[in-house]
Short mmCIF file of C-alpha atoms in Angstrom, two decimals:
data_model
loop_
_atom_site.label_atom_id
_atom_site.label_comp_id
_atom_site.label_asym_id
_atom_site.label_seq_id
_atom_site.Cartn_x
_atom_site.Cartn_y
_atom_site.Cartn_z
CA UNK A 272 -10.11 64.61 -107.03
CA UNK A 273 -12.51 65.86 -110.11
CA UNK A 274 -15.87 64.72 -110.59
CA UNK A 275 -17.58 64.76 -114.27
CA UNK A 276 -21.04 63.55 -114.48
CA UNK A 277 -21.67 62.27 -117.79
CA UNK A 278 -25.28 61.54 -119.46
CA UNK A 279 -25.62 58.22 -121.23
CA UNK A 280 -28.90 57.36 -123.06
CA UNK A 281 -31.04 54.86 -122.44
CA UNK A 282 -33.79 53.87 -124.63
CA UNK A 283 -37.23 52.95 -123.13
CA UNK A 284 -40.41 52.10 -124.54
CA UNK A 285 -42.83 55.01 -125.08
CA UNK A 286 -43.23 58.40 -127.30
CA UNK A 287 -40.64 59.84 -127.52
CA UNK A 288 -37.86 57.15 -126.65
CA UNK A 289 -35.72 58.38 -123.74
CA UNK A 290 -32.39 59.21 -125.02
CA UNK A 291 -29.76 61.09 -121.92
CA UNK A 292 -26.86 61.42 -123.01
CA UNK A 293 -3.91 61.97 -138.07
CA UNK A 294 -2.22 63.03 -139.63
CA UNK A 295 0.06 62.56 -136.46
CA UNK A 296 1.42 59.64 -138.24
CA UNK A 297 3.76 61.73 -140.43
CA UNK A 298 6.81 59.46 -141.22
CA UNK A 299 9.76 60.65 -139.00
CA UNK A 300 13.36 60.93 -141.06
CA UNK A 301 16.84 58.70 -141.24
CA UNK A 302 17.79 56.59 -138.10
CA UNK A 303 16.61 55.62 -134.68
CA UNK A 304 18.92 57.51 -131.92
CA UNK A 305 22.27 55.26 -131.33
CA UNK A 306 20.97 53.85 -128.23
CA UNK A 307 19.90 49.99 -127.79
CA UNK A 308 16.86 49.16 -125.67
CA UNK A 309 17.59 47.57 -122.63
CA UNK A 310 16.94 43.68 -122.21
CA UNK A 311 13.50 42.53 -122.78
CA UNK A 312 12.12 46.15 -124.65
CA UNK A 313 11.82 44.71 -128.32
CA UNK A 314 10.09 41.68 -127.44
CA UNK A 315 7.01 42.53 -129.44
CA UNK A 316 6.86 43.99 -132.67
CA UNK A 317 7.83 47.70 -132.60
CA UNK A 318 4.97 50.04 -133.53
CA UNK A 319 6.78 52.55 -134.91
CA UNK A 320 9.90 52.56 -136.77
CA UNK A 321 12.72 51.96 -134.10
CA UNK A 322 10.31 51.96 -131.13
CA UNK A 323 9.37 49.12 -128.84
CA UNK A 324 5.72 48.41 -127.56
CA UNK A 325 6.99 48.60 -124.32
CA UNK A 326 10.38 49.98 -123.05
CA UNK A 327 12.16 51.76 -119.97
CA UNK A 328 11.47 55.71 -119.36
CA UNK A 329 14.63 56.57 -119.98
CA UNK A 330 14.92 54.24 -123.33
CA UNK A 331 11.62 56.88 -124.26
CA UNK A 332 13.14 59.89 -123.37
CA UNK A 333 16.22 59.27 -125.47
CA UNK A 334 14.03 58.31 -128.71
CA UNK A 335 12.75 61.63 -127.99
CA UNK A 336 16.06 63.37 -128.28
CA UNK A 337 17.08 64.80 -132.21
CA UNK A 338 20.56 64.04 -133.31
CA UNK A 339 22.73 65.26 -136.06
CA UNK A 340 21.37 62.40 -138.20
CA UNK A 341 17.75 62.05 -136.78
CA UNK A 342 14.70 63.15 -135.81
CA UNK A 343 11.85 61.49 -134.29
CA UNK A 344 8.09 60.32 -136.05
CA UNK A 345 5.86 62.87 -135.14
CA UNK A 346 3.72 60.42 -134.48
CA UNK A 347 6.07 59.34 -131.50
CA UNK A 348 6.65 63.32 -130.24
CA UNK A 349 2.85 63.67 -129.77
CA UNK A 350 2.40 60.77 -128.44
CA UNK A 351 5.13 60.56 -125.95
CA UNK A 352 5.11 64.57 -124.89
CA UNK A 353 1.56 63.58 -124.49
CA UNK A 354 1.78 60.60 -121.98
CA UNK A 355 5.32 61.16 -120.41
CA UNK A 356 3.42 63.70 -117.40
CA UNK A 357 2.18 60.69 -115.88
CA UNK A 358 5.59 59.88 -115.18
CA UNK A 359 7.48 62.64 -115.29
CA UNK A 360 6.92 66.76 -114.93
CA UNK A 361 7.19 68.47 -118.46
CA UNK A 362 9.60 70.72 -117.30
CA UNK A 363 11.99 68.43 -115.76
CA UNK A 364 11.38 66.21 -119.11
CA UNK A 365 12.40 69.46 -120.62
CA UNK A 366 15.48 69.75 -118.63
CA UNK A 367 16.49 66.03 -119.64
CA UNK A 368 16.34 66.64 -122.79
CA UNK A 369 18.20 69.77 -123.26
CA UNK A 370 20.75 67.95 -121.00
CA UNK A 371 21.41 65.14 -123.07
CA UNK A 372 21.04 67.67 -126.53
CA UNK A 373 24.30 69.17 -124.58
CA UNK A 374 25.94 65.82 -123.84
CA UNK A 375 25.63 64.05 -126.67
CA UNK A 376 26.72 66.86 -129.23
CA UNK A 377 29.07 68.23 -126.68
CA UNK A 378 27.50 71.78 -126.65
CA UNK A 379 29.63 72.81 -123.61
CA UNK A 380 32.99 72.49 -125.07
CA UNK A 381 34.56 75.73 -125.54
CA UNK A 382 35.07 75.09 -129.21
CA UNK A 383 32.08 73.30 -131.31
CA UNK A 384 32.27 71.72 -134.07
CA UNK A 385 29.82 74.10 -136.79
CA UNK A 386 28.97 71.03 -139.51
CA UNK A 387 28.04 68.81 -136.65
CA UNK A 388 25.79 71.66 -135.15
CA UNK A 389 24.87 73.11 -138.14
CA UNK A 390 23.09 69.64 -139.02
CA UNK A 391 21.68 69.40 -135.49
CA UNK A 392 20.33 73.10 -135.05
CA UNK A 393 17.16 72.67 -137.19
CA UNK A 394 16.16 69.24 -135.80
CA UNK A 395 16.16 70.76 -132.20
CA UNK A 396 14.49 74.06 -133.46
CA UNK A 397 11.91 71.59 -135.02
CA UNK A 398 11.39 69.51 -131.97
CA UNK A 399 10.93 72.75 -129.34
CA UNK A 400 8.57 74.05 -132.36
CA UNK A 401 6.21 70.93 -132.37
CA UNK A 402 6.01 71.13 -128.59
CA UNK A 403 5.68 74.50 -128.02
CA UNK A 404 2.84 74.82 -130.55
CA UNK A 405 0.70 71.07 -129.01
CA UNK A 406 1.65 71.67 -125.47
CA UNK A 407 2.09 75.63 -124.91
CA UNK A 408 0.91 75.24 -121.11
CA UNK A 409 4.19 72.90 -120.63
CA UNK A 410 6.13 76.44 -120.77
CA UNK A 411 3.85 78.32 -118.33
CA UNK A 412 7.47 78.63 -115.74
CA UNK A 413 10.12 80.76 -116.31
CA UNK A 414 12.55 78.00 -115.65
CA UNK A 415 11.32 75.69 -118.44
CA UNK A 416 11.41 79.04 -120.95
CA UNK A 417 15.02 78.79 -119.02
CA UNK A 418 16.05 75.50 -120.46
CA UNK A 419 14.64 76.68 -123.76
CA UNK A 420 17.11 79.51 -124.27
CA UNK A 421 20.34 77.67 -122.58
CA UNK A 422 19.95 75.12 -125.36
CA UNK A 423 19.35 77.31 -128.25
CA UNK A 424 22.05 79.31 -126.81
CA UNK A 425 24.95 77.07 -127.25
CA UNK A 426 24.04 76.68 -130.67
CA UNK A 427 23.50 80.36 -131.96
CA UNK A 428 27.14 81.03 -132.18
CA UNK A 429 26.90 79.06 -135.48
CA UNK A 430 24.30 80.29 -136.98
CA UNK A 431 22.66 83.34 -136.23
CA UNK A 432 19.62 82.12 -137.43
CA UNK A 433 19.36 80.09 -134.76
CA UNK A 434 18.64 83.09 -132.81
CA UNK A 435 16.42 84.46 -134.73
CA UNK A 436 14.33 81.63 -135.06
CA UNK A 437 13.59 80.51 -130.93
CA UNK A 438 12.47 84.62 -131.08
CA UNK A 439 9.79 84.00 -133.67
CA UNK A 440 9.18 80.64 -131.74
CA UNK A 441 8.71 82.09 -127.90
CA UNK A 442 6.66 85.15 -129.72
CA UNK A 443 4.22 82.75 -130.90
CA UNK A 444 4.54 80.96 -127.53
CA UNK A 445 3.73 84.00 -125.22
CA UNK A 446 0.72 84.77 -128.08
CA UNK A 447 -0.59 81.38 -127.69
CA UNK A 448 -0.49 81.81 -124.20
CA UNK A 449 -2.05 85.22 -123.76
CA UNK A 450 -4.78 83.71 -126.05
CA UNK A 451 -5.42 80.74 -124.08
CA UNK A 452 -5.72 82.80 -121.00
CA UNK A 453 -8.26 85.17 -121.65
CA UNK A 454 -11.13 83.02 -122.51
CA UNK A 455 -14.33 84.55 -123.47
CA UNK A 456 -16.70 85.75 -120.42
CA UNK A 457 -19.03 83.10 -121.64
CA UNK A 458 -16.68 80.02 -121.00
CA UNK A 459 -16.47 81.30 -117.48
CA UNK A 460 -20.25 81.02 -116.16
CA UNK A 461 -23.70 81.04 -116.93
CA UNK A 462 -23.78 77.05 -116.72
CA UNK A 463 -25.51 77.07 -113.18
CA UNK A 464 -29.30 76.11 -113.32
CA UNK A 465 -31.71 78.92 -112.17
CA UNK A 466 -34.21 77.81 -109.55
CA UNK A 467 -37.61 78.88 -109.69
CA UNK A 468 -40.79 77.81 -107.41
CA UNK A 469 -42.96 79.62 -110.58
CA UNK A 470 -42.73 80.56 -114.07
CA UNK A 471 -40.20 83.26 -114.35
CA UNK A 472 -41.65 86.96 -115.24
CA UNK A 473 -41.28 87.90 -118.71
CA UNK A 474 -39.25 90.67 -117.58
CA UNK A 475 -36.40 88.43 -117.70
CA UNK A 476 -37.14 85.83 -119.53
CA UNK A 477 -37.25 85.55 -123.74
CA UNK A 478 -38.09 82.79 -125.99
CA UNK A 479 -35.28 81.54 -128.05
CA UNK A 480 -37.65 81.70 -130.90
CA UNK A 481 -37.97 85.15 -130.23
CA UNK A 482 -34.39 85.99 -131.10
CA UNK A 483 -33.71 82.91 -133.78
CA UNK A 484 -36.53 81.03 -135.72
CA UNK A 485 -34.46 80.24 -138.40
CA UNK A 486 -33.09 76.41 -137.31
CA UNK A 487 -30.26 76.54 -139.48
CA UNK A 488 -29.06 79.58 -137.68
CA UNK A 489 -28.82 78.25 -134.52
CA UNK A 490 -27.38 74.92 -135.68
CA UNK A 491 -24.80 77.46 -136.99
CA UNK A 492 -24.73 79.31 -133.80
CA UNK A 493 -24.67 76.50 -131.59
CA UNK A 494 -21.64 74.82 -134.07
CA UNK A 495 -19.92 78.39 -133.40
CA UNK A 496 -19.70 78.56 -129.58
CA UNK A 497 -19.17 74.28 -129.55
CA UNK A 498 -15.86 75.11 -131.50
CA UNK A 499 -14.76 77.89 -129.71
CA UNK A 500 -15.52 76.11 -126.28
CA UNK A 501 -12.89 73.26 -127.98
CA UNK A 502 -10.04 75.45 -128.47
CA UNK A 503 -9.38 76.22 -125.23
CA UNK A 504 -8.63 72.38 -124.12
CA UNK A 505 -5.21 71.11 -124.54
CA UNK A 506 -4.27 68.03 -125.12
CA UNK A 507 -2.91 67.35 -121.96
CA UNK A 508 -5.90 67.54 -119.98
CA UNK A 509 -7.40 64.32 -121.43
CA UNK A 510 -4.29 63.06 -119.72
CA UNK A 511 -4.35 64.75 -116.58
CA UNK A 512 -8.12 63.62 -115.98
CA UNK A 513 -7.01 60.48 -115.40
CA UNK A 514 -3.40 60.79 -113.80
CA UNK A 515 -2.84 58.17 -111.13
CA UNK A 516 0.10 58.73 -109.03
CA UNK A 517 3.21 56.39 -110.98
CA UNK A 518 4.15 54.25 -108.31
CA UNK A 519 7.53 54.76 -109.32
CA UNK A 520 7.95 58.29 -108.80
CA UNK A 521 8.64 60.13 -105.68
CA UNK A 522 5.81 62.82 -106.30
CA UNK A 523 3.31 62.86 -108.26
CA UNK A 524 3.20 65.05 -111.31
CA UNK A 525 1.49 68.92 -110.32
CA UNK A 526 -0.86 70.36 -113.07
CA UNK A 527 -1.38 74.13 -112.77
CA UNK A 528 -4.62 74.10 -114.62
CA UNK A 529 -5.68 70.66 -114.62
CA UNK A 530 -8.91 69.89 -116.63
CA UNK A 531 -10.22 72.89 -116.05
CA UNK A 532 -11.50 73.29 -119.82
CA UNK A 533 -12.25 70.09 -120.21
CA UNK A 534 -14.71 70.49 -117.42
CA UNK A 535 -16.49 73.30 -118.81
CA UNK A 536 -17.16 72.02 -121.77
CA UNK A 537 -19.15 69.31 -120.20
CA UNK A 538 -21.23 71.80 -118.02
CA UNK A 539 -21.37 74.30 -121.43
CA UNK A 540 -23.40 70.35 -122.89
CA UNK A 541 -25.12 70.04 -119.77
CA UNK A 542 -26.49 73.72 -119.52
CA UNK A 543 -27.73 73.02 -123.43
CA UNK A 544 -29.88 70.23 -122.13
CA UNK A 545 -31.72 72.08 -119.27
CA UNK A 546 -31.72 75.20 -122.09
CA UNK A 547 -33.57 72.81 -124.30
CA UNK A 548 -36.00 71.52 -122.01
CA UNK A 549 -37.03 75.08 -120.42
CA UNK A 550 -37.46 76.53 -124.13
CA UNK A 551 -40.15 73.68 -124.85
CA UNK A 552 -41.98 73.92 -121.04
CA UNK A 553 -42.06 77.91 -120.85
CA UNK A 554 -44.92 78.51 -123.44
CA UNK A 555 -48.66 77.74 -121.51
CA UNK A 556 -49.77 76.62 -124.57
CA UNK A 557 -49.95 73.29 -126.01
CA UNK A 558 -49.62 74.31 -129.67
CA UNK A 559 -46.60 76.42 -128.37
CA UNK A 560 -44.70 73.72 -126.84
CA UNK A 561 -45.57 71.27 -130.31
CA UNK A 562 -44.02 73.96 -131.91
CA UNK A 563 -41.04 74.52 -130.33
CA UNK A 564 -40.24 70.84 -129.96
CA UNK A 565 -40.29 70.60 -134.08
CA UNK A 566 -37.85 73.53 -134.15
CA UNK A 567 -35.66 72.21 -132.04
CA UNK A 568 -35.89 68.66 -134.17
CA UNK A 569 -35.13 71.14 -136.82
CA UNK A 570 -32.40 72.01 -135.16
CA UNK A 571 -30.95 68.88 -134.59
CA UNK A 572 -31.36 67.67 -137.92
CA UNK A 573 -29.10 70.95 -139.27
CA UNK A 574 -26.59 69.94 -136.12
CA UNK A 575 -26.63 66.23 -138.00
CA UNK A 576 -25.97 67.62 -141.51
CA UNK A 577 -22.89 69.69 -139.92
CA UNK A 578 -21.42 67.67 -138.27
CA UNK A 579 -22.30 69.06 -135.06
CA UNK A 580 -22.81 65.92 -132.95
CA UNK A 581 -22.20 67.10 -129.66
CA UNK A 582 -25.43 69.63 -129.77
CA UNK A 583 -27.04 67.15 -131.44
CA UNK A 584 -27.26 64.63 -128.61
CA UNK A 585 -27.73 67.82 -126.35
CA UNK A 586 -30.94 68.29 -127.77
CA UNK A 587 -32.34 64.98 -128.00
CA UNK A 588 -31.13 64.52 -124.29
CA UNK A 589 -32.95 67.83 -123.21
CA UNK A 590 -36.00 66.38 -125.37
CA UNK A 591 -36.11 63.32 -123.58
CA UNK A 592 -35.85 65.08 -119.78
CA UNK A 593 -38.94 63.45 -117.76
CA UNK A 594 -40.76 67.35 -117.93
CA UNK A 595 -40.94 67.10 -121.75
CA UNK A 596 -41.32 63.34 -122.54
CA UNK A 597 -44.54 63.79 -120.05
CA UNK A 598 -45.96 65.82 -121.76
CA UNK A 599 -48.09 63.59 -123.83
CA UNK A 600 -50.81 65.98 -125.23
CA UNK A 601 -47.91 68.06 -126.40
CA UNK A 602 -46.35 65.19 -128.18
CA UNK A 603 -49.43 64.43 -129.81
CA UNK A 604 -49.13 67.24 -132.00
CA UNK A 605 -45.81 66.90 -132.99
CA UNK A 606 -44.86 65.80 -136.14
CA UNK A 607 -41.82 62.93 -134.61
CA UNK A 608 -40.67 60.82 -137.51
CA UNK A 609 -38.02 63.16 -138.13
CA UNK A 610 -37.38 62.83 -133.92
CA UNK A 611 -37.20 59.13 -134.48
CA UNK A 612 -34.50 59.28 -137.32
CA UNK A 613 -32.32 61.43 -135.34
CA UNK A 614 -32.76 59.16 -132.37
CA UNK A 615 -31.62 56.23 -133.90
CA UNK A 616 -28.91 57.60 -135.59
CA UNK A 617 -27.90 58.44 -131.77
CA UNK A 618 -29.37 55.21 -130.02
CA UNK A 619 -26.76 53.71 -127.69
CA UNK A 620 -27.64 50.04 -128.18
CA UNK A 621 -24.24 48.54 -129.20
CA UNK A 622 -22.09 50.89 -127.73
CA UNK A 623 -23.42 53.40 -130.16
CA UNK A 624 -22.95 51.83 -133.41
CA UNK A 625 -25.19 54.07 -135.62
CA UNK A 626 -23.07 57.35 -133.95
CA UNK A 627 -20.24 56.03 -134.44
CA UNK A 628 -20.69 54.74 -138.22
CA UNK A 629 -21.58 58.16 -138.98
CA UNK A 630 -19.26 60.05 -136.81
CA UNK A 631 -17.05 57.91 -139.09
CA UNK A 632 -18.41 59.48 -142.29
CA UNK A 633 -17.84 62.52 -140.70
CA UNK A 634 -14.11 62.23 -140.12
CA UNK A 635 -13.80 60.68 -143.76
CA UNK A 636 -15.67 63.89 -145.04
CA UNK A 637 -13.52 66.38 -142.71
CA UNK A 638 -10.33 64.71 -144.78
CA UNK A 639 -11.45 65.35 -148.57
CA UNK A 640 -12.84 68.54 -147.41
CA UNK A 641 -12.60 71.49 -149.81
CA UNK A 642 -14.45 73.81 -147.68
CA UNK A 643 -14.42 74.53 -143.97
CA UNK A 644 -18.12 73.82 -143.69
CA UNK A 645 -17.35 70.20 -144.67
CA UNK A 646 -14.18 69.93 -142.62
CA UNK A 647 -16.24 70.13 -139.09
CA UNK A 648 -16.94 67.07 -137.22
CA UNK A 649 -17.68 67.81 -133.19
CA UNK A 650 -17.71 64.41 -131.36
CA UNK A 651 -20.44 63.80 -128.53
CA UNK A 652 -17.82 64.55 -125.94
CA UNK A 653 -18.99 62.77 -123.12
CA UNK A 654 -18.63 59.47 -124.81
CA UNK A 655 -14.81 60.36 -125.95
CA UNK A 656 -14.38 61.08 -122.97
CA UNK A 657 -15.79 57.56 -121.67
CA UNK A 658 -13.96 55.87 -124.52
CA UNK A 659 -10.66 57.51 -122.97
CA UNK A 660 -11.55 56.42 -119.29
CA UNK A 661 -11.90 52.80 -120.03
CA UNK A 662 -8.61 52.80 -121.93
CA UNK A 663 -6.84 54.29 -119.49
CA UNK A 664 -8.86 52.12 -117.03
CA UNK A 665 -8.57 48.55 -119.00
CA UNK A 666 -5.01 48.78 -119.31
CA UNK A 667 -2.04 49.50 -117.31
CA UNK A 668 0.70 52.34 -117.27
CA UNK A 669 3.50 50.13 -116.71
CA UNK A 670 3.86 46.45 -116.93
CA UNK A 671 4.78 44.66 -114.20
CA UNK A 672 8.99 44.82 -115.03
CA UNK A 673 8.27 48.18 -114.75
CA UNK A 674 8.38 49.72 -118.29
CA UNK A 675 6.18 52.09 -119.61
CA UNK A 676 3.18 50.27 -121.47
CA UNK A 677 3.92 52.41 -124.67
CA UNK A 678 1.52 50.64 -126.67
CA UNK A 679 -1.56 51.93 -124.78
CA UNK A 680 -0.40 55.49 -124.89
CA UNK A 681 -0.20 55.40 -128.43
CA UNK A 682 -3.80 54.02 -129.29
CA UNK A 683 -4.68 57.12 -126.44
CA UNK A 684 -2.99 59.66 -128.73
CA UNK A 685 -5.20 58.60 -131.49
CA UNK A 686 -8.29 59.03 -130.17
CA UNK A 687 -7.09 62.58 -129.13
CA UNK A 688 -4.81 63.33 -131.87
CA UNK A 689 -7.99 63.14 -134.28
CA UNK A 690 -10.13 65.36 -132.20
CA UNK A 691 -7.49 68.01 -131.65
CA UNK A 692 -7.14 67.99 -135.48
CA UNK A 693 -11.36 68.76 -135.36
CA UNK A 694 -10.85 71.32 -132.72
CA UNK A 695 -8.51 73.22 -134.75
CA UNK A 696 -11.22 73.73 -137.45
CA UNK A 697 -11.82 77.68 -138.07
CA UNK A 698 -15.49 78.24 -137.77
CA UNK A 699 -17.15 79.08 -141.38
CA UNK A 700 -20.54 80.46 -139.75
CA UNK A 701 -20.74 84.56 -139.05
CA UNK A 702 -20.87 85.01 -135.53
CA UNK A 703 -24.31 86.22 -134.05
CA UNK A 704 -23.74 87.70 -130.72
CA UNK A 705 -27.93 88.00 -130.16
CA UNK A 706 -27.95 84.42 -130.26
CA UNK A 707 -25.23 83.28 -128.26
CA UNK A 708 -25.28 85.68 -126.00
CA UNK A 709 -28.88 84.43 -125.43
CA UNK A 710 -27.28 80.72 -125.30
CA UNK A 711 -25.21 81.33 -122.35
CA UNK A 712 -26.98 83.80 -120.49
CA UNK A 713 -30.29 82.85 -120.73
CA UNK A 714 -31.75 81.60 -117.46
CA UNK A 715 -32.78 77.79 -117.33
CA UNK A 716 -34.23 75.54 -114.91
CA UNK A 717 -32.65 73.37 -112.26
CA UNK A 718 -33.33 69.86 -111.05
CA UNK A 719 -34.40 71.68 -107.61
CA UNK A 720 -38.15 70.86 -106.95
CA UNK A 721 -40.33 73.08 -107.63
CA UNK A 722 -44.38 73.41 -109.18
CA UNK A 723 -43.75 74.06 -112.19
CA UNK A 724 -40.65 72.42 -113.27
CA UNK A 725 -39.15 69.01 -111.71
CA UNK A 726 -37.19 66.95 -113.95
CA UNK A 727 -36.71 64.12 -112.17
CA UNK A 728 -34.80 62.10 -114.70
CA UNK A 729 -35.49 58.66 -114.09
CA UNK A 730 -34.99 57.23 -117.22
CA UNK A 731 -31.38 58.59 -117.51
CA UNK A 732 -28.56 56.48 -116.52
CA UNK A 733 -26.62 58.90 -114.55
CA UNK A 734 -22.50 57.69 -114.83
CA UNK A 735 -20.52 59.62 -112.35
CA UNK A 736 -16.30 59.10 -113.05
CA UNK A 737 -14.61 59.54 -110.23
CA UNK A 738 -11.25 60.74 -111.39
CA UNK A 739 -7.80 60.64 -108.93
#
C-alpha cells in the first residue's frame, strides 16, 4: 500500500486568501483482425474502428495482434498496453502475443511462406517499436527480451532486415533503460524537511535571492528541474497507483518499480512549498520578507506565462502556509493585486474552472507551437493525479459479465496520453546548476514545532489517497 498526500486549496476570507494545493489518436490501417467478438461485446457503439466499448480479455488481446493485412489504431496500442497490467503481467501479455503472431501466420512450419511474412514483418517490427519506446520498463526481464527475439527470429530468414532492425530496436531499448535508471542525485533526496528549534546559522543557510534575483530565471529554473523530474515517470505508473487486485486473476500483477517516480515528484512539489515559505520567514526584517514575497509573485507570474503550472500553485500554496499568511505587518507592505490575479486564476471553486480554462489554452498553444518555449505546458500534478483517482474510482474495471470496461480505460489514456506528450517537451531554458542545486539542497523547514517556525496549516484541506 502507497500513500500520496495531496494539497488542495481552499479559499478563506482574509489577506492573502488561503490557497494549499494526442496525437494518440493516429488512425490505425486496413481491417480489424479476423476474429468476431464474443456474444454481447458490440452492444454499444464501438469507440474505435473495429473495437467494442466493452469486450472479453482475450477479444483485446487479439485486436492487439498485427496481421498480414492489419495493424492496430495507435490509439488502441497505448491504450490497451497501458491498462492490460491490471489484468494481466506485461510479459506474459508479451508471451501471448508472440504466441498467437506464431500461430496465426504459422511461423513454426519448417517452410514459410516469404510474401505472407514479408507483409507481416514490418507490422510486428512496428508494434514491438511502439511498445518498447512507451513502456521500456515492460522489458526490464530477460525472458520478455526472450520472447522478443524468438518472434523476430522466425521471421529474419526472409528478410535480413528484419534482423537488423530488432538490433537498432533493443539498442535503443537498453539506452532508454540505462537512462531511466540513473536518475539525477537530485531526484533521489533532499525532499525531507529540516527541523530547527532556532533560526539556522548563516553558515549554512543562503537566501535564494542571494543566488537568483532575476524572477524570470528561476521561473526558468524551476520549469527546468519540473521537466526533468517528468521524464522519469512512465506511463504505467499512473496505472499501477491504482491497481486493485482483478478478481479474476489468480495473482495479482507484480510491479518492480511501482510509482516510485510518480511519488517523487509529489514530494519534489511539496519540498517547493516549505522552500517557499522558509525563503519569505528567514529575513528578521519586515521590509525583507515584503520583498521576497513580491519576488516570489514575480515568480509565479513568469511560471503562469510559461506554462509552468505545477510551480505555480507551489508557490501560492507555500504563500498561503499559516507562518506567512500571519504575518500581517509583512503583508501590509506588499504590493498583492498581482497575488490576487494569480490566485484566481488558480482558485479551486468549481473544481478549478479558471486552471483548467487556461491549462486549456495552454495545451491549444503547446499544439501550434513553433518554438519549444511555447510548446511547454506542466499540469498541477496533484490534481491529475486526483482527476485519475476518481476515474479509476467512479467506474469499474470489469462489468459485471465479466468483460473488461474498455471504455473507461480509454478516456484514462487520454488524460495521460496528453501529459506524456508535455513531458516529452525538451527544455528551451540553459541549465543553471547554482540555482538548482540551491533548489534541492537547500535546507527548509518542517511542520515539527518549534519557536520560530510552526506551520500549522489549518486552512489547508489535507486529502490523503490511500492507494491498494
Amino acid at each position: 500500500m502507497c500513500c500520496f498526500y495531496i494539497w488542495v486549496p481552499v479559499v478563506q476570507a482574509g489577506m492573502p486568501q488561503t490557497l494549499s494545493t494526442s496525437d494518440m489518436v493516429t488512425p490505425g490501417s486496413l481491417s480489424p483482425p479476423p476474429t468476431e467478438p464474443t456474444d454481447g461485446e458490440q452492444a454499444r457503439q464501438p469507440l474505435l474502428d473495429g473495437v467494442p466499448s466493452s469486450a472479453s480479455l482475450d477479444t483485446l488481446i487479439q485486436q492487439l495482434v498485427p496481421t498480414a493485412d492489419y495493424y492496430p489504431e495507435k490509439a488502441y496500442i497505448f491504450t490497451f498496453l497501458l491498462s492490460s497490467r491490471l489484468f494481466i503481467e506485461p510479459r506474459e501479455l508479451l508471451a501471448r502475443v508472440c504466441h498467437l503472431c506464431i500461430e496465426q501466420q504459422q511461423l513454426d512450419k519448417p517452410v514459410l511462406d516469404k510474401a505472407r511474412v514479408r507483409k507481416f514483418g514490418p507490422k510486428l517490427l512496428q508494434l514491438l517499436a511502439e511498445w518498447t519506446e512507451t513502456f521500456p520498463r515492460d522489458f526490464q526481464e530477460e525472458s520478455t527480451i526472450g520472447h522478443l527475439k524468438d518472434v523476430v527470429g522466425r521471421i529474419a530468414p526472409c528478410d535480413e532486415a528484419y534482423r537488423k532492425r530488432v538490433h537498432q530496436l533493443l539498442q535503443a531499448l537498453h539506452q532508454k533503460l540505462a537512462a531511466l535508471g540513473q536518475r539525477p542525485e537530485s531526484l533521489l533526496g533532499a525532499d525531507k524537511p529540516i527541523s530547527y528549534r532556532t533560526k539556522p546559522p548563516a553558515s549554512i543557510h543562503r537566501e535564494l535571492l542571494d543566488i537568483c534575483s532575476d524572477p524570470y530565471t528561476l521561473a526558468q529554473q524551476l520549469t527546468h528541474v519540473e521537466l526533468e523530474r517528468l521524464q522519469h515517470i512512465g506511463p504505467e505508473e499512473f496505472v499501477q497507483a491504482f491497481v486493485n487486485k482483478d478478481p479474476l486473476a489468480s495473482t495479482k500483477p507484480c510491479f518492480t518499480e511501482k510509482t516510485n517516480n510518480l511519488e517523487a515528484y509529489v514530494k519534489w512539489f511539496n519540498r517547493l512549498c516549505y522552500l517557499v515559505a522558509t525563503e519569505i520567514c528567514m529575513p528578521a526584517k519586515k521590509k525583507q520578507r515584503a520583498q521576497v514575497i513580491e519576488f516570489f509573485i514575480d515568480v509565479a507570474r513568469e511560471c503562469f506565462n510559461i506554462g509552468n503550472f505545477n510551480s505555480l500553485m507551489a508557490i501560492i500554496s507555500g504563500m498561503n502556509m499559516s507562518p506567512v499568511s500571519r504575518l500581517k505587518k509583512t503583508w501590509a507592505k506588499v504590493k498583492t493585486a498581482k497575488f490576487f490575479i494569480l490566485e484566481h486564476q488558480m482558485d479551486p471553486t468549481g473544481n478549478f474552472c479558471n486552471y483548467r480554462t487556461a491549462l486549456r489554452g495552454a495545451a491549444h498553444r503547446s499544439l501550434t507551437a513553433h518554438s519549444s518555449r511555447e510548446k511547454i505546458v506542466i499540469p498541477f500534478f496533484s490534481l491529475l493525479i486526483k482527476d485519475i483517482y476518481f476515474l479509476n474510482e467512479g467506474c469499474a474495471n470489469r462489468l459485471p459479465n465479466g468483460h473488461v470496461n474498455f471504455e473507461k480505460f480509454l478516456e484514462l489514456a487520454k488524460q495521460v496520453g496528453e501529459f506524456i506528450r508535455w513531458k516529452q517537451v525538451e527544455c528551451p531554458f540553459e541549465q543553471d546548476p547554482s540555482i538548482t542545486h540551491y533548489l534541492h539542497t537547500a535546507p527548509i523547514f518542517s511542520e515539527d514545532v518549534s519557536q520560530y517556525f510552526r506551520p500549522v496549516i489549518c486552512r489547508m484541506q489535507q486529502i490523503c489517497l490511500w492507494i491498494c
